[in-house]
mmCIF file of the C-alpha atoms, coordinates in Angstrom:
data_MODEL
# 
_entry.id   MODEL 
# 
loop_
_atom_site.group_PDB 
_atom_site.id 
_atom_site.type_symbol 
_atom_site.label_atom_id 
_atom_site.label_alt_id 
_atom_site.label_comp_id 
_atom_site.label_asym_id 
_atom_site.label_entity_id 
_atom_site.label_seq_id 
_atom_site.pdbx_PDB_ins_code 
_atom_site.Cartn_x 
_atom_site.Cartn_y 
_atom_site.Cartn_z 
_atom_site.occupancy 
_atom_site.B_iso_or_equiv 
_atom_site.pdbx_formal_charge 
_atom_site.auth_seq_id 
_atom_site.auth_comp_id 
_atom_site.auth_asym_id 
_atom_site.auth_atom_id 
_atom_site.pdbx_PDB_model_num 
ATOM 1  C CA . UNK A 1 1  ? -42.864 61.701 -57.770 1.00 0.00 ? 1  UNK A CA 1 
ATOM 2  C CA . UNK A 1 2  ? -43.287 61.075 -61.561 1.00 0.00 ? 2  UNK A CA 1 
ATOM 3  C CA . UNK A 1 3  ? -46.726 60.740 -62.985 1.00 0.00 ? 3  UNK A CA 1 
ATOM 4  C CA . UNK A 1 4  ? -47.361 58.773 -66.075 1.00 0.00 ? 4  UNK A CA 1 
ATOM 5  C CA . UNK A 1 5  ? -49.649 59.380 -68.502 1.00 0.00 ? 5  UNK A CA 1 
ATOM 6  C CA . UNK A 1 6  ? -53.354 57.327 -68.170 1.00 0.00 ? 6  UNK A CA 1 
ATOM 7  C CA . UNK A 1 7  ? -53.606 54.692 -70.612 1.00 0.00 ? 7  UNK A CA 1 
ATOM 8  C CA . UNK A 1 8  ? -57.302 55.531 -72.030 1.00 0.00 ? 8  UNK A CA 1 
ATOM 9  C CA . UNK A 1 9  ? -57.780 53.014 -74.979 1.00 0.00 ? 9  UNK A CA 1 
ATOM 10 C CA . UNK A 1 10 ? -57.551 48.980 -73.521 1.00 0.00 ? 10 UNK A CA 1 
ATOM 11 C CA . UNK A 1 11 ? -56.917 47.687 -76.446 1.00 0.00 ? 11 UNK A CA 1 
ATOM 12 C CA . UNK A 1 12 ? -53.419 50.159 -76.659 1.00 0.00 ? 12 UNK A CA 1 
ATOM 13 C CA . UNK A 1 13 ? -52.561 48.535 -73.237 1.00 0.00 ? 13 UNK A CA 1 
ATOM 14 C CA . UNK A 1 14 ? -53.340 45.184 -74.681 1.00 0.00 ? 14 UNK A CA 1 
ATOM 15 C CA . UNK A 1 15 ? -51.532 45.221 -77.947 1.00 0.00 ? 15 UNK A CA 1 
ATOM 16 C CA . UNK A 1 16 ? -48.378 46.844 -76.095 1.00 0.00 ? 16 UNK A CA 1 
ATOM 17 C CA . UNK A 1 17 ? -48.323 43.895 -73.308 1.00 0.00 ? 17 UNK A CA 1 
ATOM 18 C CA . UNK A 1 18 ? -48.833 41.741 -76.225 1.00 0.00 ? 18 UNK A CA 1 
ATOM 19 C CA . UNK A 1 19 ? -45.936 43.253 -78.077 1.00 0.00 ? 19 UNK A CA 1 
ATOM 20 C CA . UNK A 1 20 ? -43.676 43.051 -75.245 1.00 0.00 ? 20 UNK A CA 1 
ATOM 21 C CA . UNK A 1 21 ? -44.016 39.233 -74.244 1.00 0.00 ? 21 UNK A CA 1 
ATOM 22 C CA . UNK A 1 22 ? -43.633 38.282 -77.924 1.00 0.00 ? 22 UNK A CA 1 
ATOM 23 C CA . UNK A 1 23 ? -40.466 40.245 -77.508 1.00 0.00 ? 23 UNK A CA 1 
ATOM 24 C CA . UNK A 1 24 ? -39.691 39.311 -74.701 1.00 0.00 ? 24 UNK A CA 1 
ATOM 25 C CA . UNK A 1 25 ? -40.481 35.494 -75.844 1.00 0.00 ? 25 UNK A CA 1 
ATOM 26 C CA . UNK A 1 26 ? -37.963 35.606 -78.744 1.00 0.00 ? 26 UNK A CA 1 
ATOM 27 C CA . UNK A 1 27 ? -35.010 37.066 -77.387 1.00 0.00 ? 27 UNK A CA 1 
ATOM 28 C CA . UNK A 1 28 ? -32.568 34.908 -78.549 1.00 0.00 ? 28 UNK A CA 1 
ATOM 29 C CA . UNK A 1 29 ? -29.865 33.131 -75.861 1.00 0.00 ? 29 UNK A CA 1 
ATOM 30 C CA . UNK A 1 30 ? -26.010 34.551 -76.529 1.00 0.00 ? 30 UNK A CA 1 
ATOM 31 C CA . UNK A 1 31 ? -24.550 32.780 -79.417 1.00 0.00 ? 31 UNK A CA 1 
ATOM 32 C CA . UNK A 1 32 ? -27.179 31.093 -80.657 1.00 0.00 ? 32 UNK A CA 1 
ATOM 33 C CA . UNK A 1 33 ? -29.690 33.612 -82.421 1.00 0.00 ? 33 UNK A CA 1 
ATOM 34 C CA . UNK A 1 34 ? -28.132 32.651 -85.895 1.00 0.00 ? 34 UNK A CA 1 
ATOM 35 C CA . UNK A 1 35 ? -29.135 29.224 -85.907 1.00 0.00 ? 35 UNK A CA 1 
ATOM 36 C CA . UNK A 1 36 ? -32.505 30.160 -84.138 1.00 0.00 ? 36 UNK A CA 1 
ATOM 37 C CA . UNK A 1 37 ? -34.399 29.986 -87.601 1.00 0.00 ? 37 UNK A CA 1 
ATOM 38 C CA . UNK A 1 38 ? -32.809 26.815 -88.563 1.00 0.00 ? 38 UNK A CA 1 
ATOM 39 C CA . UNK A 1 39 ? -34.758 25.399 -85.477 1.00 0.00 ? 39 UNK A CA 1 
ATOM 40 C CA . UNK A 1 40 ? -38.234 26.445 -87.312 1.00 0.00 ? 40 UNK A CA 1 
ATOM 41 C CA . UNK A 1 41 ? -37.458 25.237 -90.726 1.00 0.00 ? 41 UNK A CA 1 
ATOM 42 C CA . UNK A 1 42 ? -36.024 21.453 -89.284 1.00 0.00 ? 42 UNK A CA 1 
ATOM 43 C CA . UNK A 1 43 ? -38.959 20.379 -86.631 1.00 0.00 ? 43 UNK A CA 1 
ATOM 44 C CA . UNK A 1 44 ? -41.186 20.008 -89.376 1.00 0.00 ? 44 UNK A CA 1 
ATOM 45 C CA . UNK A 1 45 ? -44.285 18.216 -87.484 1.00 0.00 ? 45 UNK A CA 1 
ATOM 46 C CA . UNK A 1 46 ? -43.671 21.239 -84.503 1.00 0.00 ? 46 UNK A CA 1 
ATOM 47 C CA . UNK A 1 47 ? -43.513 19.707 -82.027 1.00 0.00 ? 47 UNK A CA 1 
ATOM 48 C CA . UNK A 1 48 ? -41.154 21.260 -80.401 1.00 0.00 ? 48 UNK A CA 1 
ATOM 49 C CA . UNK A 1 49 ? -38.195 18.607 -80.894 1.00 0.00 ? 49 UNK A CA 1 
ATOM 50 C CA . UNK A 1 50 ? -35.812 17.317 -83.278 1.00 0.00 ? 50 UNK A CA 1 
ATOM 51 C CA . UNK A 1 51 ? -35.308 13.852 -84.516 1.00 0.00 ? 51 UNK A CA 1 
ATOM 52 C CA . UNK A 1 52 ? -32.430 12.348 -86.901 1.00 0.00 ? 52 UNK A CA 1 
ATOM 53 C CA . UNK A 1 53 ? -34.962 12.581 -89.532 1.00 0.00 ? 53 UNK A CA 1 
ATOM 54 C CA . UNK A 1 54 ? -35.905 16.260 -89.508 1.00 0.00 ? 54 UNK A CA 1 
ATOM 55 C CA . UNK A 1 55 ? -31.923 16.623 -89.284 1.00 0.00 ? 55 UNK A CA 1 
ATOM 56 C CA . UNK A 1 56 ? -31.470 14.947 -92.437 1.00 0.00 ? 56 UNK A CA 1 
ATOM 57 C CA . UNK A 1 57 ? -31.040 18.576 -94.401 1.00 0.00 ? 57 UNK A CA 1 
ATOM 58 C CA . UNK A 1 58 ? -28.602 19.141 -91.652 1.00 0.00 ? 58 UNK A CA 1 
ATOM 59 C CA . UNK A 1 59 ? -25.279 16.444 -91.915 1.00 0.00 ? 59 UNK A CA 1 
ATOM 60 C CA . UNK A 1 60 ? -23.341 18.335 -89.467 1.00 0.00 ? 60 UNK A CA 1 
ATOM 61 C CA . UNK A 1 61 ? -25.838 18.767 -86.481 1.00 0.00 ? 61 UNK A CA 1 
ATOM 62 C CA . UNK A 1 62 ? -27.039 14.809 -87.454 1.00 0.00 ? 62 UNK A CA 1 
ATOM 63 C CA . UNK A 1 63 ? -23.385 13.860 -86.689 1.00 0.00 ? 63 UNK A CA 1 
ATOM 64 C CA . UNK A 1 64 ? -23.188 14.824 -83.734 1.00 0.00 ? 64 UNK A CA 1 
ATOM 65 C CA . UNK A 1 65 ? -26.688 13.991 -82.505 1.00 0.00 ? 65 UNK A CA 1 
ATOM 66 C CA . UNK A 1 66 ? -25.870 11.670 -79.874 1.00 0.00 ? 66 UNK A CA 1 
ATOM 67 C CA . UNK A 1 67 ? -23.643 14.807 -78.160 1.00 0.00 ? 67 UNK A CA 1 
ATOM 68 C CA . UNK A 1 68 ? -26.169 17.083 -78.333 1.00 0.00 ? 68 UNK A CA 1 
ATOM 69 C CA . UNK A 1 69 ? -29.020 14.907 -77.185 1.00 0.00 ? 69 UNK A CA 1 
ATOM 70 C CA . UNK A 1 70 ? -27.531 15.211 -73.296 1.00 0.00 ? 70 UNK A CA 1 
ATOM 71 C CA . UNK A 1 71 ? -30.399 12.810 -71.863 1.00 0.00 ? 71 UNK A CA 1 
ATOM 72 C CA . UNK A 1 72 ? -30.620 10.553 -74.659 1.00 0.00 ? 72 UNK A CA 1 
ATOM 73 C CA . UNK A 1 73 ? -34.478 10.654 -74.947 1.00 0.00 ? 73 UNK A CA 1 
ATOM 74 C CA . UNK A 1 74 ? -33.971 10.376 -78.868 1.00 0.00 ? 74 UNK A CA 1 
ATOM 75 C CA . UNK A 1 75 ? -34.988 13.402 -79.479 1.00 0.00 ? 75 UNK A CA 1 
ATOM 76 C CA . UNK A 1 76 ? -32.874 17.555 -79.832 1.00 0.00 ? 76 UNK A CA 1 
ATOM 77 C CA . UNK A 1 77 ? -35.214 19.863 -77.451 1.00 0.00 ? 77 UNK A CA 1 
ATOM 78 C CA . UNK A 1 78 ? -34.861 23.474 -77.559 1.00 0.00 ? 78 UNK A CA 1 
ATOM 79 C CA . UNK A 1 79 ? -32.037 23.522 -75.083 1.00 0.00 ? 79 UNK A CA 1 
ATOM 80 C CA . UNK A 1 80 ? -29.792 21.142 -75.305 1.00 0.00 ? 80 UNK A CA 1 
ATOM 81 C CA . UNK A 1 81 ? -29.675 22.684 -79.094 1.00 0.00 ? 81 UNK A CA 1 
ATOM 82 C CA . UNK A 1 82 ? -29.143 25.959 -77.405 1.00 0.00 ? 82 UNK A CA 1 
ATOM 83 C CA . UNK A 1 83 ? -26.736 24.625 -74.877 1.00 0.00 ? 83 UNK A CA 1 
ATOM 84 C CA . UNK A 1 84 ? -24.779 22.704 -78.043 1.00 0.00 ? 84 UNK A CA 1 
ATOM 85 C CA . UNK A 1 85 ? -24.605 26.294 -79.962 1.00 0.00 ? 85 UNK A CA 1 
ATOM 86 C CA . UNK A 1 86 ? -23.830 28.166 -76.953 1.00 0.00 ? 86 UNK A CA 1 
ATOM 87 C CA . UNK A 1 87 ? -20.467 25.697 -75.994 1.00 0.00 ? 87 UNK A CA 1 
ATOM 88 C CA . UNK A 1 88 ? -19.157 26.938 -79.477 1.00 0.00 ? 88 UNK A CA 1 
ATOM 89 C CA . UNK A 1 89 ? -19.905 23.210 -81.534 1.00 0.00 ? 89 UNK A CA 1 
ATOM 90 C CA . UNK A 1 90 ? -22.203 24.175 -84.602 1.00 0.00 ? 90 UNK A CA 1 
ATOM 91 C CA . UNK A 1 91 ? -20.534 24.127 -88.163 1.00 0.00 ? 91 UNK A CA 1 
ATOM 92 C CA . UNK A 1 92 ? -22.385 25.610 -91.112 1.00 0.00 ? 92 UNK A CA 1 
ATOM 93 C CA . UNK A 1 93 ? -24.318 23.453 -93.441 1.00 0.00 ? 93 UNK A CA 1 
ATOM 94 C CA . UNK A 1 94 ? -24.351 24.965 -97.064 1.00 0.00 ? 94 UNK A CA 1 
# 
């Protein structure tokens, strides 16, 4: 059997569990980790959803809102954008 070295300083342990989740936290889905900052920049008031007017900047996700908004709440969440990007539907704004 292996033995590991003994962690000595807590606040190593700490910052490397820390480190880990926020990895762990941002790994992006397949597909759709080149749009994943696009996401940060367009929910402006953060919180945590996107509306036709924080897609204004973005004609070609705006267009097809209604698609993408799969239980027509009114608003994007995290994944039905992810599940849009993922099927392949996203074209580029420039």
């Amino acid at each position: 059997m292996m033995k590991l070295p003994r962690i000595r300083n807590p606040l190593f342990a700490v910052s490397l569990a820390a480190v880990s989740l926020a990895a762990f936290a941002q790994t992006p889905r397949p597909n759709s980790g080149e749009l994943a900052p696009e996401w940060t920049r367009t929910d402006t008031d953060r919180d945590g959803f996107l509306t036709k007017e924080e897609l204004v900047p973005f004609p070609s996700v705006l267009k097809q809102f209604e698609v993408i908004d799969t239980d027509r709440d009114g608003k994007i969440s995290q994944a039905e954008y992810a599940d849009w990007v993922d099927a392949g539907k996203p074209a580029r704004d420039d």
